[in-house]
Amino acid sequence: MHTCFPARAETLWDNHKDSMTDDILHRHCTRLNDLTITFSDAMCNKALTAIEDICTVIANLPLGHFGMHTPNRSASTLMNTEMNRELQYNAVEMAVIITRNVPLLTEEHRNIYDSIMLAVSAAQGGFFF
């Protein structure tokens, strides 16, 4: 595989970070239904994270190798990213799937399902498999 590496990656980022972060801003505004939100450092960090992920896949190298600032990948950021990904589902579609499939459960599975749903609705947690 041949890859071209920009000579001045940091300059390239500085010149185009608004364009590269625009989609993140749009998704954030849409998700919160608030068109007054503006660019933030967190959004630029998210764009840098996505770019670094691509660099890692293509060249197995972090952004620092190209003279760029590396994104802040704190544990809380990683957890929030995973949590946001898990929450990106269509509630209406999920309700249809549940309505269609719960009646198909065996009695044993239905008891387990009911126990889990009771714990979730009571915010108890405590299920590990």
Coordinates of C-alpha atoms in Angstrom, one line a residue:
M1 CA 0.0 0.0 0.0
H2 CA 1.3 3.4 -0.9
T3 CA 0.4 6.4 1.2
C4 CA 1.2 10.1 0.7
F5 CA 1.9 12.0 3.9
P6 CA 1.5 15.7 3.9
A7 CA 4.7 17.7 4.5
R8 CA 3.0 20.2 6.8
A9 CA 0.1 18.3 8.4
E10 CA -0.4 20.8 11.2
T11 CA -0.8 23.7 8.7
L12 CA -3.3 21.5 6.7
W13 CA -5.3 21.0 9.9
D14 CA -5.2 24.7 10.8
N15 CA -6.4 25.7 7.4
H16 CA -9.2 23.2 7.2
K17 CA -10.3 22.3 10.8
D18 CA -13.5 24.2 10.6
S19 CA -14.6 22.3 7.4
M20 CA -13.5 19.0 8.9
T21 CA -15.4 19.7 12.2
D22 CA -18.5 21.0 10.5
D23 CA -20.2 17.6 10.3
I24 CA -19.6 17.0 14.0
L25 CA -21.2 20.4 14.8
H26 CA -24.2 19.7 12.5
R27 CA -24.8 16.3 14.2
H28 CA -24.5 17.8 17.6
C29 CA -27.0 20.6 16.7
T30 CA -29.4 18.1 15.2
R31 CA -29.2 15.8 18.2
L32 CA -29.8 18.6 20.7
N33 CA -32.3 20.4 18.4
D34 CA -30.3 23.6 19.0
L35 CA -29.0 25.5 15.9
T36 CA -27.2 28.1 18.1
I37 CA -24.4 25.8 19.1
T38 CA -21.0 26.8 17.8
F39 CA -17.7 25.1 17.3
S40 CA -15.9 24.0 20.5
D41 CA -12.5 22.5 21.4
A42 CA -14.3 19.2 22.1
M43 CA -15.6 19.1 18.5
C44 CA -12.1 19.8 17.1
N45 CA -10.8 17.0 19.4
K46 CA -13.4 14.6 18.1
A47 CA -12.3 15.4 14.5
L48 CA -8.7 14.9 15.4
T49 CA -9.6 11.6 17.1
A50 CA -11.3 10.5 13.9
I51 CA -8.3 11.5 11.8
E52 CA -5.9 9.7 14.1
D53 CA -8.1 6.6 13.9
I54 CA -7.8 6.6 10.1
C55 CA -4.0 7.2 10.3
T56 CA -3.7 4.3 12.7
V57 CA -5.7 2.0 10.3
I58 CA -3.8 3.1 7.2
A59 CA -0.2 3.6 8.5
N60 CA -0.3 2.3 12.1
L61 CA 1.0 5.7 13.2
P62 CA -0.5 8.4 15.6
L63 CA -0.9 12.0 14.5
G64 CA 2.1 13.0 16.6
H65 CA 4.2 11.1 14.0
F66 CA 3.1 13.7 11.4
G67 CA 3.9 16.7 13.6
M68 CA 0.3 17.3 14.7
H69 CA -1.1 17.6 18.2
T70 CA -2.6 14.3 19.3
P71 CA -6.2 14.2 20.4
N72 CA -7.1 14.0 24.1
R73 CA -8.3 10.4 24.5
S74 CA -9.1 10.5 28.2
A75 CA -11.0 7.5 29.8
S76 CA -14.0 9.7 30.3
T77 CA -14.0 10.8 26.6
L78 CA -13.7 7.1 25.5
M79 CA -16.6 6.2 27.9
N80 CA -18.8 9.1 26.6
T81 CA -18.1 8.1 23.0
E82 CA -19.1 4.5 23.7
M83 CA -22.2 5.6 25.7
N84 CA -23.2 8.0 22.9
R85 CA -22.8 5.2 20.3
E86 CA -24.9 2.9 22.4
L87 CA -27.6 5.5 22.7
Q88 CA -27.9 6.1 18.9
Y89 CA -30.8 3.9 18.2
N90 CA -34.3 4.5 16.9
A91 CA -36.7 4.1 19.9
V92 CA -39.7 3.4 17.6
E93 CA -37.9 0.7 15.7
M94 CA -36.7 -0.8 19.0
A95 CA -40.3 -0.9 20.4
V96 CA -41.5 -2.7 17.2
I97 CA -38.8 -5.3 17.6
I98 CA -39.6 -5.8 21.3
T99 CA -43.3 -6.1 20.6
R100 CA -42.7 -8.6 17.9
N101 CA -40.2 -10.8 19.7
V102 CA -41.1 -10.8 23.4
P103 CA -44.1 -13.1 22.8
L104 CA -41.7 -15.6 21.1
L105 CA -39.6 -16.0 24.2
T106 CA -39.6 -19.3 26.1
E107 CA -41.0 -19.2 29.6
E108 CA -37.5 -19.3 31.1
H109 CA -36.2 -16.5 28.8
R110 CA -39.3 -14.5 29.5
N111 CA -38.7 -14.7 33.3
I112 CA -35.1 -13.6 32.8
Y113 CA -36.2 -10.8 30.4
D114 CA -38.9 -9.6 33.0
S115 CA -36.3 -9.6 35.8
I116 CA -33.9 -7.6 33.8
M117 CA -36.5 -5.1 32.7
L118 CA -37.7 -4.7 36.3
A119 CA -34.2 -4.0 37.4
V120 CA -33.6 -1.5 34.6
S121 CA -36.9 0.4 35.2
A122 CA -36.0 0.6 38.9
A123 CA -32.4 1.7 38.0
Q124 CA -31.0 -1.2 40.1
G125 CA -28.6 -2.8 37.6
G126 CA -26.6 -5.7 38.9
F127 CA -26.8 -8.1 35.9
F128 CA -23.5 -9.6 34.7
F129 CA -23.2 -12.5 32.3

